[in-house]
Short mmCIF file of C-alpha atoms in Angstrom, two decimals:
data_model
loop_
_atom_site.label_atom_id
_atom_site.label_comp_id
_atom_site.label_asym_id
_atom_site.label_seq_id
_atom_site.Cartn_x
_atom_site.Cartn_y
_atom_site.Cartn_z
CA GLN A 22 6.60 4.63 -13.27
CA SER A 23 2.95 4.27 -14.32
CA ALA A 24 0.19 2.72 -12.24
CA LEU A 25 -0.65 -0.90 -12.95
CA THR A 26 -3.87 -1.41 -14.91
CA GLN A 27 -6.86 -3.03 -13.23
CA PRO A 28 -10.50 -3.18 -14.34
CA ARG A 29 -12.49 -0.54 -12.53
CA SER A 30 -15.14 -3.02 -11.49
CA VAL A 31 -16.05 -6.69 -11.52
CA SER A 32 -19.08 -8.51 -10.20
CA GLY A 33 -20.31 -11.98 -9.44
CA SER A 34 -23.05 -13.87 -7.66
CA PRO A 35 -22.54 -15.70 -4.39
CA GLY A 36 -20.78 -18.99 -4.94
CA GLN A 37 -19.31 -17.97 -8.28
CA SER A 38 -15.68 -17.18 -9.07
CA VAL A 39 -14.29 -13.86 -10.21
CA THR A 40 -10.84 -12.93 -11.46
CA ILE A 41 -9.27 -9.50 -11.20
CA SER A 42 -6.40 -8.74 -13.56
CA CYS A 43 -3.45 -6.46 -12.99
CA THR A 44 -1.38 -5.54 -16.01
CA GLY A 45 2.02 -3.94 -15.86
CA THR A 46 5.23 -4.16 -17.82
CA SER A 47 8.40 -6.19 -17.91
CA SER A 48 9.87 -3.62 -15.50
CA ASP A 49 7.43 -4.44 -12.73
CA VAL A 50 4.89 -7.30 -12.81
CA GLY A 51 6.68 -9.20 -15.55
CA GLY A 52 10.13 -8.71 -14.15
CA TYR A 53 9.61 -9.97 -10.62
CA ASN A 54 7.49 -12.54 -8.80
CA TYR A 55 6.64 -9.90 -6.22
CA ALA A 56 3.01 -9.07 -7.03
CA SER A 57 0.74 -8.63 -4.02
CA TRP A 58 -2.97 -8.00 -3.51
CA TYR A 59 -4.83 -5.93 -0.92
CA GLN A 60 -8.48 -5.87 0.11
CA GLN A 61 -9.94 -2.57 1.31
CA TYR A 62 -13.33 -1.90 2.84
CA PRO A 63 -14.68 1.68 2.79
CA GLY A 64 -12.98 3.83 5.40
CA LYS A 65 -10.57 1.08 6.39
CA ALA A 66 -6.91 0.39 5.79
CA PRO A 67 -5.94 -2.12 3.10
CA LYS A 68 -5.34 -5.72 4.17
CA LEU A 69 -2.78 -8.05 2.62
CA MET A 70 -4.46 -10.99 0.85
CA VAL A 71 -1.77 -12.44 -1.45
CA TYR A 72 1.98 -11.85 -1.80
CA GLU A 73 4.78 -13.15 -3.99
CA VAL A 74 2.11 -13.82 -6.65
CA THR A 75 0.64 -16.92 -5.03
CA LYS A 76 1.27 -16.93 -1.27
CA ARG A 77 -1.48 -16.30 1.29
CA PRO A 78 -0.85 -14.87 4.76
CA SER A 79 -2.10 -16.84 7.70
CA GLY A 80 -5.84 -16.30 8.18
CA VAL A 81 -6.67 -15.49 4.55
CA PRO A 82 -9.18 -18.03 3.18
CA ASP A 83 -7.94 -20.35 0.47
CA ARG A 84 -10.79 -19.03 -1.69
CA PHE A 85 -8.31 -16.28 -2.57
CA SER A 86 -5.60 -17.31 -5.00
CA GLY A 87 -3.07 -15.51 -7.13
CA SER A 88 -1.33 -16.22 -10.39
CA LYS A 89 0.79 -14.51 -13.02
CA SER A 90 1.32 -14.78 -16.74
CA GLY A 91 3.79 -12.51 -18.44
CA ASN A 92 3.12 -8.92 -17.42
CA THR A 93 -0.28 -9.68 -15.88
CA ALA A 94 -0.97 -10.81 -12.34
CA SER A 95 -4.42 -12.06 -11.36
CA LEU A 96 -6.43 -12.54 -8.19
CA THR A 97 -9.15 -15.17 -8.27
CA ILE A 98 -11.82 -15.34 -5.61
CA SER A 99 -13.78 -18.57 -5.68
CA GLY A 100 -16.96 -19.38 -3.80
CA LEU A 101 -17.81 -15.68 -3.70
CA GLN A 102 -19.33 -14.45 -0.44
CA ALA A 103 -21.11 -11.21 0.42
CA GLU A 104 -18.22 -10.24 2.70
CA ASP A 105 -15.85 -10.25 -0.28
CA GLU A 106 -17.47 -7.08 -1.62
CA ALA A 107 -14.66 -4.53 -1.35
CA ASP A 108 -12.00 -2.73 -3.34
CA TYR A 109 -8.96 -4.73 -4.39
CA TYR A 110 -5.54 -3.33 -5.24
CA CYS A 111 -2.55 -5.02 -6.79
CA CYS A 112 1.01 -3.93 -6.20
CA SER A 113 4.35 -4.88 -7.70
CA TYR A 114 7.98 -4.25 -6.97
CA ALA A 115 9.31 -2.09 -9.81
CA GLY A 116 13.04 -2.31 -9.22
CA SER A 117 15.50 0.05 -7.52
CA TYR A 118 13.53 -0.19 -4.30
CA THR A 119 10.36 1.34 -5.72
CA TRP A 120 6.84 -0.08 -5.80
CA VAL A 121 3.77 0.64 -7.92
CA PHE A 122 0.09 0.03 -7.22
CA GLY A 123 -2.82 -0.62 -9.51
CA GLY A 124 -5.74 1.75 -9.76
CA GLY A 125 -8.04 -0.55 -7.83
CA THR A 126 -11.03 -2.74 -8.68
CA LYS A 127 -14.43 -2.55 -7.02
CA LEU A 128 -15.88 -6.02 -6.50
CA THR A 129 -19.66 -6.19 -6.28
CA VAL A 130 -21.35 -9.33 -5.03
CA LEU A 131 -24.74 -9.44 -6.73
CA GLN B 10 1.96 -8.29 16.94
CA VAL B 11 3.27 -5.16 15.26
CA GLN B 12 0.93 -2.19 15.22
CA LEU B 13 1.37 1.18 13.54
CA GLN B 14 -0.38 4.48 14.27
CA GLU B 15 -0.19 7.67 12.23
CA SER B 16 -0.40 11.09 13.83
CA GLY B 17 -0.14 14.70 12.71
CA PRO B 18 -2.13 17.76 11.62
CA GLY B 19 -5.27 17.08 9.65
CA LEU B 20 -5.15 20.44 7.88
CA VAL B 21 -2.19 21.99 6.07
CA LYS B 22 -2.10 25.23 4.11
CA PRO B 23 -1.03 25.28 0.45
CA SER B 24 2.72 25.75 -0.08
CA GLU B 25 3.48 24.59 3.46
CA THR B 26 5.04 21.33 4.63
CA LEU B 27 2.98 18.30 5.60
CA SER B 28 4.47 16.43 8.57
CA LEU B 29 3.29 13.06 9.85
CA THR B 30 4.65 10.55 12.34
CA CYS B 31 4.10 6.81 12.55
CA THR B 32 4.53 5.19 15.95
CA VAL B 33 5.41 1.51 15.92
CA SER B 34 4.52 -0.85 18.75
CA GLY B 35 5.27 -4.54 19.09
CA GLY B 36 8.33 -4.23 16.89
CA SER B 37 11.38 -2.07 16.26
CA VAL B 38 12.07 0.29 13.37
CA SER B 39 15.71 -0.68 13.67
CA SER B 40 15.08 -4.41 13.26
CA GLY B 41 16.58 -6.00 10.21
CA SER B 42 14.81 -7.03 7.02
CA TYR B 43 12.02 -4.46 7.11
CA TYR B 44 11.27 -1.18 5.40
CA TRP B 45 9.04 1.41 7.02
CA THR B 46 6.76 2.84 4.38
CA TRP B 47 4.39 5.70 3.62
CA ILE B 48 1.49 5.22 1.20
CA ARG B 49 -1.31 7.66 0.40
CA GLN B 50 -4.80 7.52 -1.07
CA PRO B 51 -6.57 10.64 -2.38
CA PRO B 52 -10.31 10.63 -1.66
CA GLY B 53 -12.06 8.19 -3.96
CA LYS B 54 -8.84 7.23 -5.71
CA GLY B 55 -6.19 4.53 -5.64
CA LEU B 56 -3.10 3.90 -3.57
CA GLU B 57 0.24 5.59 -4.23
CA TRP B 58 3.56 4.45 -2.76
CA ILE B 59 5.38 7.51 -1.39
CA GLY B 60 8.60 6.06 -0.05
CA CYS B 61 10.28 4.13 2.72
CA ILE B 62 13.21 3.96 5.10
CA SER B 63 15.16 0.80 5.79
CA TYR B 64 16.18 -0.50 9.18
CA SER B 65 19.64 0.94 8.49
CA GLY B 66 18.29 4.39 7.62
CA THR B 67 18.53 4.23 3.83
CA THR B 68 15.65 6.02 2.14
CA TYR B 69 13.88 5.31 -1.13
CA TYR B 70 11.31 7.60 -2.74
CA ASN B 71 8.71 7.58 -5.50
CA PRO B 72 10.43 9.39 -8.38
CA SER B 73 7.36 11.54 -8.93
CA LEU B 74 7.54 12.89 -5.37
CA LYS B 75 11.25 12.64 -4.67
CA SER B 76 11.97 16.36 -4.84
CA ARG B 77 9.42 17.10 -2.09
CA VAL B 78 9.65 14.07 0.24
CA THR B 79 11.80 13.34 3.26
CA ILE B 80 11.39 10.22 5.38
CA SER B 81 13.33 9.84 8.62
CA ALA B 82 13.33 7.61 11.68
CA ASP B 83 13.77 8.20 15.40
CA THR B 84 14.85 4.86 16.84
CA SER B 85 14.76 6.20 20.41
CA LYS B 86 11.01 6.79 20.04
CA ASN B 87 10.44 3.85 17.68
CA GLN B 88 8.89 6.22 15.17
CA PHE B 89 9.37 7.18 11.56
CA SER B 90 8.20 10.36 9.90
CA LEU B 91 7.13 11.87 6.59
CA LYS B 92 7.66 15.42 5.42
CA LEU B 93 6.13 16.57 2.14
CA SER B 94 6.96 20.12 1.14
CA SER B 95 5.20 22.67 -1.05
CA VAL B 96 1.86 20.92 -0.78
CA THR B 97 -1.13 21.64 -3.01
CA ALA B 98 -4.72 20.44 -3.01
CA ALA B 99 -3.54 17.41 -5.00
CA ASP B 100 -1.75 16.22 -1.87
CA THR B 101 -5.03 15.90 0.02
CA ALA B 102 -5.24 12.22 0.91
CA VAL B 103 -5.42 9.57 3.58
CA TYR B 104 -1.83 8.83 4.51
CA TYR B 105 -0.96 5.33 5.68
CA CYS B 106 2.20 4.00 7.26
CA ALA B 107 3.09 0.33 6.88
CA ARG B 108 5.79 -2.18 7.58
CA SER B 109 7.07 -3.71 4.39
CA THR B 110 9.46 -6.10 2.77
CA VAL B 111 10.23 -6.33 -0.92
CA VAL B 112 7.25 -8.65 -1.35
CA LYS B 113 4.50 -7.20 0.84
CA PHE B 114 3.07 -4.32 2.89
CA ASP B 115 1.84 -5.70 6.20
CA PRO B 116 0.61 -4.50 8.61
CA TRP B 117 -0.80 -1.03 7.90
CA GLY B 118 -1.76 1.78 10.20
CA GLN B 119 -5.37 2.92 10.25
CA GLY B 120 -4.55 5.97 8.13
CA THR B 121 -4.94 9.68 8.73
CA LEU B 122 -6.68 12.20 6.47
CA VAL B 123 -4.68 15.28 5.60
CA THR B 124 -6.50 18.10 3.84
CA VAL B 125 -4.61 20.85 2.05
CA SER B 126 -6.64 24.03 2.19
CA SER B 127 -6.29 27.65 3.16
#
């Protein structure tokens, strides 16, 4: 069970869109529509932003959207705002009641 | 709404057992459909799923930690616990508890830092 692969960092200017990828295998991301995304500010607990690939919890802005193609899940943040600067982690169900996280991506708003 | 709070020693000696408790309020650890989960994050690093216990008491563990991990629940106190044996410095991390389903971890506790050092 290896960690999912995310870019270490991405950046964008206010108002732009950025996409964070999360690559796994057919045993996790590719095998289930159970990818989720978490936002984490320094010193704080992660917060659920997207689940089941595309669903947003109540209260999460619709600027955050998820998608999946093959073994790669993606989180797109449109209309980038300064408050979006944070670390983002993907997660996927990996079968047999186990889960695997990505290594995390630091989003910088320029 | 459901809230979770971790508690336990912040310092553990190498080779000893790390013990943490998560107290759940606003919900029940014995309610159906949920798993009660432990996740950790070493300083400056990513998240690692440790394991979980179902509402019925079935446990599931990360294969890489399975030999050292025990998760249990005390329904009378509405708590669930983590024990990690034979700890080393590599087990130094912020430990989070969370309520989960197959598709999401939500909500999370605030996390507690455990340092392994003599």
